[in-house]
mmCIF file of C-alpha atoms in Angstrom:
data_model
loop_
_atom_site.group_PDB
_atom_site.id
_atom_site.type_symbol
_atom_site.label_atom_id
_atom_site.label_comp_id
_atom_site.label_asym_id
_atom_site.label_seq_id
_atom_site.Cartn_x
_atom_site.Cartn_y
_atom_site.Cartn_z
ATOM 1 C CA SER A 292 99.027 86.860 69.191
ATOM 2 C CA THR A 293 101.837 88.705 70.653
ATOM 3 C CA GLY A 294 103.475 87.646 74.232
ATOM 4 C CA PRO A 295 102.305 89.954 77.131
ATOM 5 C CA ASP A 296 105.928 90.254 78.335
ATOM 6 C CA CYS A 297 108.125 89.387 75.607
ATOM 7 C CA ARG A 298 105.951 91.079 72.714
ATOM 8 C CA GLN A 299 107.495 88.070 70.357
ATOM 9 C CA PRO A 300 104.404 86.697 68.001
ATOM 10 C CA THR A 301 103.317 83.693 68.583
ATOM 11 C CA HIS A 302 101.435 81.111 66.740
ATOM 12 C CA ARG A 303 101.557 77.556 69.336
ATOM 13 C CA ILE A 304 97.869 77.144 70.540
ATOM 14 C CA HIS A 305 98.330 75.546 74.069
ATOM 15 C CA GLY A 306 94.488 75.453 74.498
ATOM 16 C CA HIS A 307 91.267 77.104 75.460
ATOM 17 C CA TYR A 308 88.685 77.528 78.149
ATOM 18 C CA ARG A 309 85.580 78.815 77.919
ATOM 19 C CA ARG A 310 84.156 82.382 79.251
ATOM 20 C CA THR A 311 80.646 83.541 79.845
ATOM 21 C CA LEU A 312 79.818 86.811 79.950
ATOM 22 C CA ALA A 313 76.694 88.980 80.733
ATOM 23 C CA ASP A 314 75.666 91.592 78.175
ATOM 24 C CA LEU A 315 73.003 93.931 77.860
ATOM 25 C CA PRO A 316 69.791 93.257 77.210
ATOM 26 C CA TRP A 317 67.735 92.690 74.036
ATOM 27 C CA ALA A 318 64.564 94.333 74.719
ATOM 28 C CA THR A 319 64.536 92.373 77.855
ATOM 29 C CA ALA A 320 66.093 89.284 77.325
ATOM 30 C CA SER A 321 69.386 88.573 79.197
ATOM 31 C CA ILE A 322 72.343 88.242 76.703
ATOM 32 C CA GLU A 323 74.965 85.773 77.589
ATOM 33 C CA LEU A 324 78.071 85.754 76.245
ATOM 34 C CA ARG A 325 79.623 82.607 75.833
ATOM 35 C CA LEU A 326 83.249 82.754 74.399
ATOM 36 C CA ILE A 327 85.762 80.436 73.840
ATOM 37 C CA VAL A 328 89.547 81.749 74.985
ATOM 38 C CA ARG A 329 92.303 80.502 73.236
ATOM 39 C CA ARG A 330 95.921 79.778 75.571
ATOM 40 C CA PHE A 331 99.517 80.518 73.675
ATOM 41 C CA ARG A 332 103.014 79.008 74.017
ATOM 42 C CA CYS A 333 104.914 81.274 74.109
ATOM 43 C CA CYS A 334 107.935 81.113 71.452
ATOM 44 C CA ALA A 335 110.802 83.128 73.428
ATOM 45 C CA CYS A 336 113.004 80.627 75.924
ATOM 46 C CA THR A 337 114.280 84.170 77.677
ATOM 47 C CA CYS A 338 110.401 84.653 78.793
ATOM 48 C CA ARG A 339 109.479 83.908 81.959
ATOM 49 C CA ARG A 340 105.811 83.356 81.011
ATOM 50 C CA GLN A 341 105.420 80.207 78.915
ATOM 51 C CA SER A 342 102.149 80.143 78.429
ATOM 52 C CA PHE A 343 98.625 83.315 78.269
ATOM 53 C CA ALA A 344 95.714 83.733 76.851
ATOM 54 C CA GLU A 345 93.612 85.816 74.542
ATOM 55 C CA ARG A 346 92.981 89.027 76.052
ATOM 56 C CA LEU A 347 89.632 91.101 74.722
ATOM 57 C CA PRO A 348 89.933 93.993 76.894
ATOM 58 C CA SER A 349 87.686 96.305 74.485
ATOM 59 C CA VAL A 350 84.710 93.678 75.444
ATOM 60 C CA ALA A 351 85.687 92.854 79.064
ATOM 61 C CA PRO A 352 88.517 93.783 82.051
ATOM 62 C CA ARG A 353 90.544 89.748 82.652
ATOM 63 C CA TYR A 354 88.084 87.859 85.481
ATOM 64 C CA ALA A 355 85.461 90.206 84.930
ATOM 65 C CA ARG A 356 81.761 88.652 84.591
ATOM 66 C CA THR A 357 80.204 91.070 82.618
ATOM 67 C CA THR A 358 81.163 92.958 79.166
ATOM 68 C CA THR A 359 82.411 96.620 80.544
ATOM 69 C CA ARG A 360 79.043 97.884 78.815
ATOM 70 C CA LEU A 361 77.169 96.375 81.135
ATOM 71 C CA ALA A 362 79.420 97.075 84.182
ATOM 72 C CA THR A 363 79.140 101.375 82.443
ATOM 73 C CA THR A 364 75.552 100.990 82.464
ATOM 74 C CA GLN A 365 74.895 100.005 85.828
ATOM 75 C CA ALA A 366 77.906 102.418 87.349
ATOM 76 C CA ASN A 367 75.716 105.274 86.063
ATOM 77 C CA THR A 368 72.896 104.303 86.541
ATOM 78 C CA GLY A 369 74.143 103.894 90.009
ATOM 79 C CA LEU A 370 75.417 106.759 90.463
ATOM 80 C CA ALA A 371 72.454 108.496 88.607
ATOM 81 C CA LEU A 372 70.213 106.724 91.656
ATOM 82 C CA GLY A 373 71.945 104.234 94.150
ATOM 83 C CA GLY A 374 72.090 101.074 94.992
ATOM 84 C CA ALA A 375 68.825 99.463 95.596
ATOM 85 C CA ALA A 376 67.001 102.231 94.012
ATOM 86 C CA GLY A 377 69.358 101.821 91.155
ATOM 87 C CA ALA A 378 68.617 97.895 90.982
ATOM 88 C CA ARG A 379 64.947 97.844 90.512
ATOM 89 C CA PRO A 380 64.870 99.877 87.374
ATOM 90 C CA LEU A 381 67.828 97.585 85.816
ATOM 91 C CA CYS A 382 65.770 94.268 87.298
ATOM 92 C CA ARG A 383 63.295 95.760 84.889
ATOM 93 C CA GLN A 384 65.007 96.188 82.114
ATOM 94 C CA GLY A 385 66.098 93.004 81.951
ATOM 95 C CA LEU A 386 69.822 94.128 83.210
ATOM 96 C CA ALA A 387 71.957 91.967 85.476
ATOM 97 C CA GLY A 388 72.979 92.446 89.183
ATOM 98 C CA ARG A 389 71.589 93.496 92.778
ATOM 99 C CA ARG A 390 72.160 96.280 94.766
ATOM 100 C CA HIS A 391 75.839 95.367 95.828
ATOM 101 C CA THR A 392 76.603 94.889 92.771
ATOM 102 C CA VAL A 393 75.755 98.557 91.632
ATOM 103 C CA LEU A 394 77.417 100.321 94.430
ATOM 104 C CA ARG A 395 80.402 98.610 93.705
ATOM 105 C CA ARG A 396 80.330 99.488 90.119
ATOM 106 C CA VAL A 397 79.854 103.082 91.434
ATOM 107 C CA ARG A 398 82.764 102.697 94.012
ATOM 108 C CA ARG A 399 85.089 101.206 91.029
ATOM 109 C CA VAL A 400 84.093 105.221 89.040
ATOM 110 C CA SER A 401 87.288 107.837 88.798
ATOM 111 C CA LEU A 402 86.001 110.782 89.825
ATOM 112 C CA PRO A 403 86.992 113.780 87.463
ATOM 113 C CA ALA A 404 89.380 115.791 89.744
ATOM 114 C CA GLY A 405 88.109 119.379 90.357
ATOM 115 C CA PRO A 406 89.385 122.913 91.011
ATOM 116 C CA GLU A 407 91.177 123.179 94.828
ATOM 117 C CA PRO A 408 88.571 124.572 96.975
ATOM 118 C CA GLU A 409 88.460 127.788 98.594
ATOM 119 C CA MET A 410 85.901 126.920 101.340
ATOM 120 C CA ILE A 411 86.269 124.800 103.435
ATOM 121 C CA GLY A 412 84.636 123.677 106.271
ATOM 122 C CA ILE A 413 86.181 121.676 109.935
ATOM 123 C CA ASP A 414 84.968 119.869 112.141
ATOM 124 C CA ASP A 415 85.121 117.020 114.818
ATOM 125 C CA TRP A 416 84.011 113.261 114.554
ATOM 126 C CA ALA A 417 84.010 110.270 116.320
ATOM 127 C CA TRP A 418 86.055 107.413 115.432
ATOM 128 C CA ARG A 419 84.591 105.618 118.416
ATOM 129 C CA THR A 420 82.245 107.883 120.919
ATOM 130 C CA GLY A 421 84.247 109.444 124.482
ATOM 131 C CA ASN A 422 88.053 107.419 123.243
ATOM 132 C CA ARG A 423 89.027 109.180 119.583
ATOM 133 C CA TYR A 424 88.164 111.644 117.439
ATOM 134 C CA GLY A 425 89.165 112.816 114.313
ATOM 135 C CA THR A 426 89.024 115.388 112.266
ATOM 136 C CA LEU A 427 86.828 116.113 108.397
ATOM 137 C CA ILE A 428 87.685 118.642 106.485
ATOM 138 C CA VAL A 429 84.642 119.165 103.558
ATOM 139 C CA ASP A 430 84.603 120.871 100.138
ATOM 140 C CA LEU A 431 81.386 123.944 101.183
ATOM 141 C CA PRO A 432 80.507 124.842 97.615
ATOM 142 C CA ARG A 433 80.313 120.745 96.584
ATOM 143 C CA GLY A 434 79.485 119.235 99.951
ATOM 144 C CA CYS A 435 82.444 116.568 99.697
ATOM 145 C CA PRO A 436 84.325 115.642 102.128
ATOM 146 C CA LEU A 437 88.210 116.115 101.140
ATOM 147 C CA ASP A 438 89.797 114.921 104.148
ATOM 148 C CA LEU A 439 89.645 113.040 106.700
ATOM 149 C CA LEU A 440 92.555 113.775 110.032
ATOM 150 C CA GLU A 441 93.701 111.140 112.091
ATOM 151 C CA ASP A 442 92.971 112.924 115.124
ATOM 152 C CA ARG A 443 91.599 116.879 116.238
ATOM 153 C CA ALA A 444 95.041 118.452 117.523
ATOM 154 C CA ALA A 445 95.853 121.648 115.936
ATOM 155 C CA GLU A 446 99.364 120.876 114.873
ATOM 156 C CA THR A 447 97.582 118.000 112.484
ATOM 157 C CA VAL A 448 94.499 120.390 111.614
ATOM 158 C CA ALA A 449 97.664 122.755 109.723
ATOM 159 C CA THR A 450 99.459 120.221 108.213
ATOM 160 C CA GLY A 451 96.142 118.753 106.476
ATOM 161 C CA LEU A 452 95.133 122.725 105.629
ATOM 162 C CA GLN A 453 98.635 123.059 103.973
ATOM 163 C CA ALA A 454 97.337 120.599 101.464
ATOM 164 C CA HIS A 455 94.789 122.749 100.262
ATOM 165 C CA PRO A 456 96.575 126.188 99.685
ATOM 166 C CA ASP A 457 93.982 127.791 97.834
ATOM 167 C CA VAL A 458 91.344 128.745 100.549
ATOM 168 C CA THR A 459 90.833 131.873 101.682
ATOM 169 C CA ILE A 460 87.782 131.067 103.975
ATOM 170 C CA VAL A 461 87.489 128.123 106.508
ATOM 171 C CA ALA A 462 84.224 127.380 108.615
ATOM 172 C CA ARG A 463 84.381 125.592 111.840
ATOM 173 C CA ASP A 464 82.236 124.531 114.351
ATOM 174 C CA ARG A 465 83.748 126.174 117.752
ATOM 175 C CA ALA A 466 81.516 123.380 119.688
ATOM 176 C CA GLU A 467 82.623 121.138 122.594
#
C-alpha cells in the first residue's frame, strides 16, 4: 500500500479494525459485508501522517456504512418516487433505509448543469411574514428555482438578473 500524503510504498502493518457495510440484497435477504481493514505505518520520516488505513473507494467512501451500489440505488429510487414513497418499495425488496435516508441520498446527488434560462419568473416570498421578504427567481420552462435573493429591492433584483445574461422574457407578479 502507499501513503495517502507522501505516496511512498509501505509494507509495515500497524494493526486492523472491522468495518461493516450494508449492500444490495440477494433475492430479499439482506447482505452485510464484514471487512477487516488493515492499518499501515508510513515509512517516510518526513510524512506528517504516521499511520493510515486501506481505502476501498470503488466499494464505499470513507466512513460510509453502506456500499456505493446501495447508496446509488436508494438515490435513484428517491429521485423517482420521493422519500416515504421511495422507502416503501425499497423495504419490500429487502433494502435498508428509511425515508430520511432516501431523502439524504437525493440531496447528495449532483445534478447536471442545464442550459442558461431564457424565460424566468420573479416573485416575492416571505422569510418571515410581515417583517422580511425576499425574491425568488424561477426558470419557467423547467419549473426549478434559480436563485433566492435576500430582499425585494430593485437594486438586488438587478444584480441577481446580471447572473443570467441570456434571459429574454421575465414574468413577474405585480400584486403587493
